[in-house]
C-alpha positions as semicolon CSV with decimal commas, in nm:
position;residue;x (nm);y (nm);z (nm)
1;X;4,265;18,840;15,237
2;X;4,449;18,554;15,064
3;X;4,287;18,416;14,753
4;X;4,171;18,057;14,751
5;X;4,284;17,794;14,502
6;X;4,135;17,448;14,462
7;X;4,355;17,184;14,295
8;X;4,171;16,875;14,176
9;X;4,410;16,579;14,172
10;X;4,698;16,527;14,418
11;X;4,938;16,347;14,184
12;X;5,276;16,477;14,073
13;X;5,129;16,772;13,882
14;X;4,852;16,862;14,126
15;X;5,077;16,847;14,432
16;X;5,337;17,059;14,251
17;X;5,081;17,325;14,157
18;X;4,955;17,326;14,517
19;X;5,312;17,360;14,644
20;X;5,413;17,663;14,437
21;X;5,076;17,831;14,495
22;X;5,090;17,793;14,874
23;X;5,445;17,925;14,870
24;X;5,317;18,228;14,676
25;X;5,055;18,300;14,944
26;X;4,744;18,124;14,813
27;X;4,518;17,929;15,049
28;X;4,504;17,590;14,878
29;X;4,259;17,303;14,909
30;X;4,396;16,987;14,748
31;X;4,131;16,733;14,650
32;X;4,163;16,370;14,544
33;X;3,937;16,067;14,561
34;X;4,125;15,877;14,834
35;X;4,299;15,969;15,159
36;X;4,599;15,761;15,045
37;X;4,641;15,975;14,730
38;X;4,620;16,289;14,943
39;X;4,879;16,154;15,187
40;X;5,120;16,077;14,902
41;X;5,062;16,425;14,760
42;X;5,130;16,606;15,087
43;X;5,434;16,385;15,156
44;X;5,571;16,488;14,815
45;X;5,510;16,856;14,893
46;X;5,674;16,829;15,237
47;X;5,979;16,649;15,093
48;X;6,015;16,914;14,822
49;X;5,995;17,200;15,073
50;X;6,255;17,020;15,289
51;X;6,485;16,996;14,989
52;X;6,452;17,370;14,919
53;X;6,520;17,444;15,287
54;X;6,831;17,221;15,293
55;X;6,965;17,405;14,987
56;X;6,904;17,744;15,148
57;X;6,643;17,845;14,889
58;X;6,358;17,858;15,139
59;X;6,345;17,947;15,507
60;X;6,218;17,692;15,760
61;X;5,941;17,925;15,881
62;X;5,845;18,013;15,524
63;X;5,812;17,644;15,439
64;X;5,601;17,580;15,752
65;X;5,373;17,873;15,666
66;X;5,331;17,744;15,311
67;X;5,247;17,392;15,437
68;X;4,996;17,547;15,674
69;X;4,812;17,704;15,380
70;X;4,738;17,362;15,227
71;X;4,435;17,160;15,335
72;X;4,327;16,829;15,185
73;X;3,989;16,673;15,118
74;X;3,811;16,400;14,924
75;X;3,505;16,626;14,887
76;X;3,473;16,819;14,559
77;X;3,234;17,059;14,735
78;X;3,542;17,212;14,904
79;X;3,605;17,395;14,573
80;X;3,280;17,592;14,610
81;X;3,439;17,914;14,737
82;X;3,761;17,899;14,531
83;X;3,867;18,194;14,317
84;X;4,061;17,964;14,084
85;X;4,022;17,589;14,031
86;X;4,297;17,392;13,856
87;X;4,209;17,039;13,744
88;X;4,509;16,805;13,726
89;X;4,362;16,455;13,690
90;X;4,440;16,178;13,439
91;X;4,427;16,268;13,068
92;X;4,084;16,125;12,990
93;X;3,827;16,359;12,838
94;X;3,532;16,180;13,006
95;X;3,685;16,222;13,352
96;X;3,767;16,588;13,295
97;X;3,423;16,670;13,151
98;X;3,252;16,505;13,449
99;X;3,464;16,710;13,694
100;X;3,405;17,037;13,507
101;X;3,031;16,969;13,483
102;X;3,017;16,922;13,862
103;X;3,239;17,226;13,929
104;X;3,013;17,437;13,708
105;X;2,725;17,368;13,951
106;X;2,940;17,431;14,259
107;X;3,166;17,733;14,214
108;X;3,107;18,107;14,213
109;X;3,004;18,282;13,889
110;X;3,340;18,457;13,858
111;X;3,561;18,157;13,940
112;X;3,830;18,069;13,685
113;X;3,810;17,702;13,584
114;X;4,148;17,585;13,455
115;X;4,274;17,252;13,324
116;X;4,634;17,133;13,341
117;X;4,577;16,907;13,039
118;X;4,875;16,872;12,806
119;X;4,691;16,755;12,495
120;X;4,309;16,765;12,516
121;X;4,144;17,067;12,349
122;X;4,015;17,311;12,613
123;X;3,701;17,371;12,407
124;X;3,596;17,007;12,456
125;X;3,639;17,036;12,834
126;X;3,469;17,377;12,852
127;X;3,164;17,243;12,663
128;X;3,073;17,044;12,977
129;X;2,997;17,377;13,152
130;X;2,752;17,664;13,104
131;X;3,044;17,911;13,130
132;X;3,294;17,819;12,855
133;X;3,421;18,178;12,858
134;X;3,554;18,117;13,214
135;X;3,745;17,798;13,118
136;X;4,116;17,811;13,025
137;X;4,416;17,584;12,993
138;X;4,702;17,626;13,242
139;X;4,953;17,361;13,136
140;X;5,230;17,345;13,397
141;X;5,544;17,135;13,354
142;X;5,691;16,860;13,569
143;X;5,840;16,893;13,822
144;X;5,630;17,206;13,879
145;X;5,853;17,360;14,152
146;X;6,156;17,346;13,916
147;X;6,010;17,416;13,571
148;X;5,958;17,779;13,478
149;X;5,697;17,746;13,202
150;X;5,318;17,760;13,200
151;X;5,136;17,721;12,869
152;X;4,811;17,921;12,870
153;X;4,552;17,785;12,628
154;X;4,260;17,983;12,496
155;X;3,955;17,767;12,424
156;X;3,718;17,864;12,143
157;X;3,512;18,074;12,387
158;X;3,771;18,169;12,654
159;X;3,736;18,541;12,729
160;X;4,022;18,793;12,733
161;X;3,943;18,854;13,101
162;X;3,979;18,484;13,185
163;X;4,307;18,456;12,995
164;X;4,440;18,765;13,178
165;X;4,335;18,621;13,516
166;X;4,504;18,288;13,435
167;X;4,822;18,475;13,340
168;X;4,812;18,673;13,665
169;X;4,776;18,349;13,862
170;X;5,055;18,164;13,678
171;X;5,298;18,456;13,685
172;X;5,212;18,510;14,053
173;X;5,334;18,158;14,136
174;X;5,660;18,225;13,953
175;X;5,599;18,098;13,600
176;X;5,673;18,249;13,260
177;X;5,375;18,211;13,027
178;X;5,330;18,145;12,659
179;X;4,985;18,180;12,502
180;X;4,827;17,927;12,268
181;X;4,577;18,134;12,071
182;X;4,419;17,849;11,876
183;X;4,297;17,543;12,062
184;X;4,473;17,267;11,867
185;X;4,520;16,926;12,029
186;X;4,858;16,913;12,200
187;X;4,894;17,293;12,197
188;X;5,254;17,404;12,128
189;X;5,475;17,210;12,367
190;X;5,314;16,866;12,357
191;X;5,302;16,876;11,976
192;X;5,674;16,958;11,964
193;X;5,787;16,692;12,214
194;X;5,545;16,432;12,071
195;X;5,678;16,477;11,718
196;X;6,035;16,448;11,847
197;X;5,965;16,143;12,069
198;X;5,774;15,964;11,792
199;X;6,059;16,011;11,543
200;X;6,323;15,917;11,804
201;X;6,128;15,600;11,894
202;X;6,099;15,509;11,524
203;X;6,476;15,551;11,478
204;X;6,537;15,335;11,786
205;X;6,277;15,074;11,683
206;X;6,426;15,034;11,334
207;X;6,781;14,997;11,470
208;X;6,916;15,317;11,316
209;X;7,081;15,415;11,646
210;X;7,079;15,330;12,016
211;X;6,865;15,524;12,262
212;X;7,184;15,668;12,415
213;X;7,313;15,793;12,080
214;X;6,979;15,944;11,976
215;X;6,961;16,134;12,306
216;X;7,327;16,240;12,284
217;X;7,259;16,378;11,935
218;X;6,977;16,598;12,069
219;X;7,176;16,711;12,374
220;X;7,502;16,796;12,199
221;X;7,367;16,876;11,853
222;X;7,066;17,085;11,955
223;X;7,154;17,194;12,310
224;X;6,864;17,005;12,469
225;X;6,901;16,950;12,843
226;X;6,763;16,597;12,805
227;X;6,719;16,372;12,502
228;X;6,368;16,274;12,379
229;X;6,386;15,908;12,488
230;X;6,511;15,997;12,838
231;X;6,230;16,255;12,847
232;X;5,979;15,985;12,753
233;X;6,106;15,769;13,040
234;X;6,085;16,059;13,284
235;X;5,735;16,166;13,175
236;X;5,612;15,808;13,138
237;X;5,594;15,626;12,805
238;X;5,226;15,558;12,882
239;X;5,157;15,930;12,932
240;X;5,328;16,023;12,606
241;X;5,158;15,741;12,417
242;X;4,823;15,870;12,537
243;X;4,914;16,229;12,441
244;X;5,035;16,136;12,092
245;X;4,724;15,921;12,039
246;X;4,506;16,220;12,134
247;X;4,687;16,450;11,892
248;X;4,682;16,192;11,612
249;X;4,309;16,124;11,662
250;X;4,233;16,497;11,643
251;X;4,473;16,596;11,364
252;X;4,510;16,275;11,156
253;X;4,867;16,395;11,102
254;X;5,089;16,088;11,050
255;X;5,387;16,242;11,227
256;X;5,198;16,199;11,555
257;X;5,110;15,831;11,498
258;X;5,299;15,650;11,779
259;X;5,521;15,361;11,664
260;X;5,438;15,006;11,765
261;X;5,730;14,986;12,010
262;X;5,567;15,247;12,235
263;X;5,246;15,042;12,250
264;X;5,436;14,717;12,323
265;X;5,639;14,888;12,597
266;X;5,318;15,008;12,762
267;X;5,161;14,660;12,723
268;X;5,467;14,513;12,899
269;X;5,462;14,774;13,175
270;X;5,799;14,920;13,067
271;X;5,684;15,280;13,101
272;X;6,006;15,447;13,217
273;X;6,152;15,555;13,547
274;X;5,841;15,482;13,753
275;X;5,849;15,113;13,646
276;X;6,228;15,076;13,647
277;X;6,256;15,020;13,274
278;X;6,163;15,206;12,956
279;X;6,401;15,304;12,679
280;X;6,663;15,277;12,958
281;X;6,700;15,061;13,273
282;X;6,684;15,235;13,613
């Protein structure tokens, strides 16, 4: 019998996690608060499958079967019989704690409760439940169908069994895992990209070099596939500002203090590709 996954949040990350999981044989229920959000999520999944089919990377029937494994709902109760729940909502601790507190009352005793957070300590999320040993971080990367990494995060009370089950799930949907053994804000990957983006934004803000030249330096000098400022635009300057703020608040490490230009860009709505303008124009 296929295992059941509940994904909470049908945005870019949630829909991507649902997509790769359904393709790997999981029965997936995708939950969001509005039908419109669910429609956008399933449209994104369908378009992505179509792209894989057109490139010959996925068969038509295989794509149809995968789509057939995904159901959508606005009811959180639909997660009640899930074997694994992955939360992929906005990066606000209050929202995540409320969801995990509700899930704790709903799901089976042996269900794995995972968060796709990129910066919030898992221990803080797990504390909203009576089963912190069953809570783990599964930080996927965008776009999920294309990116091969999943960062597994051990909270202060996450059990070895839970970590092993999270690894089995992530590897089963085609990801390579790294393990974060100490639950620091930002984990490994968000700390690295945040430090790089903050310094790149400071260099840009102070007129040391253009955005293009800073990104070219990282691509050709360090072999990065994409420069830090283009990455900020792709991820969303608002998302990265929020992540760096979280890390700075937790660590009080000045290298994570976001420069003023990032705040002004967010104030102005220049948050990157999704708005048409960030460090670059689109």
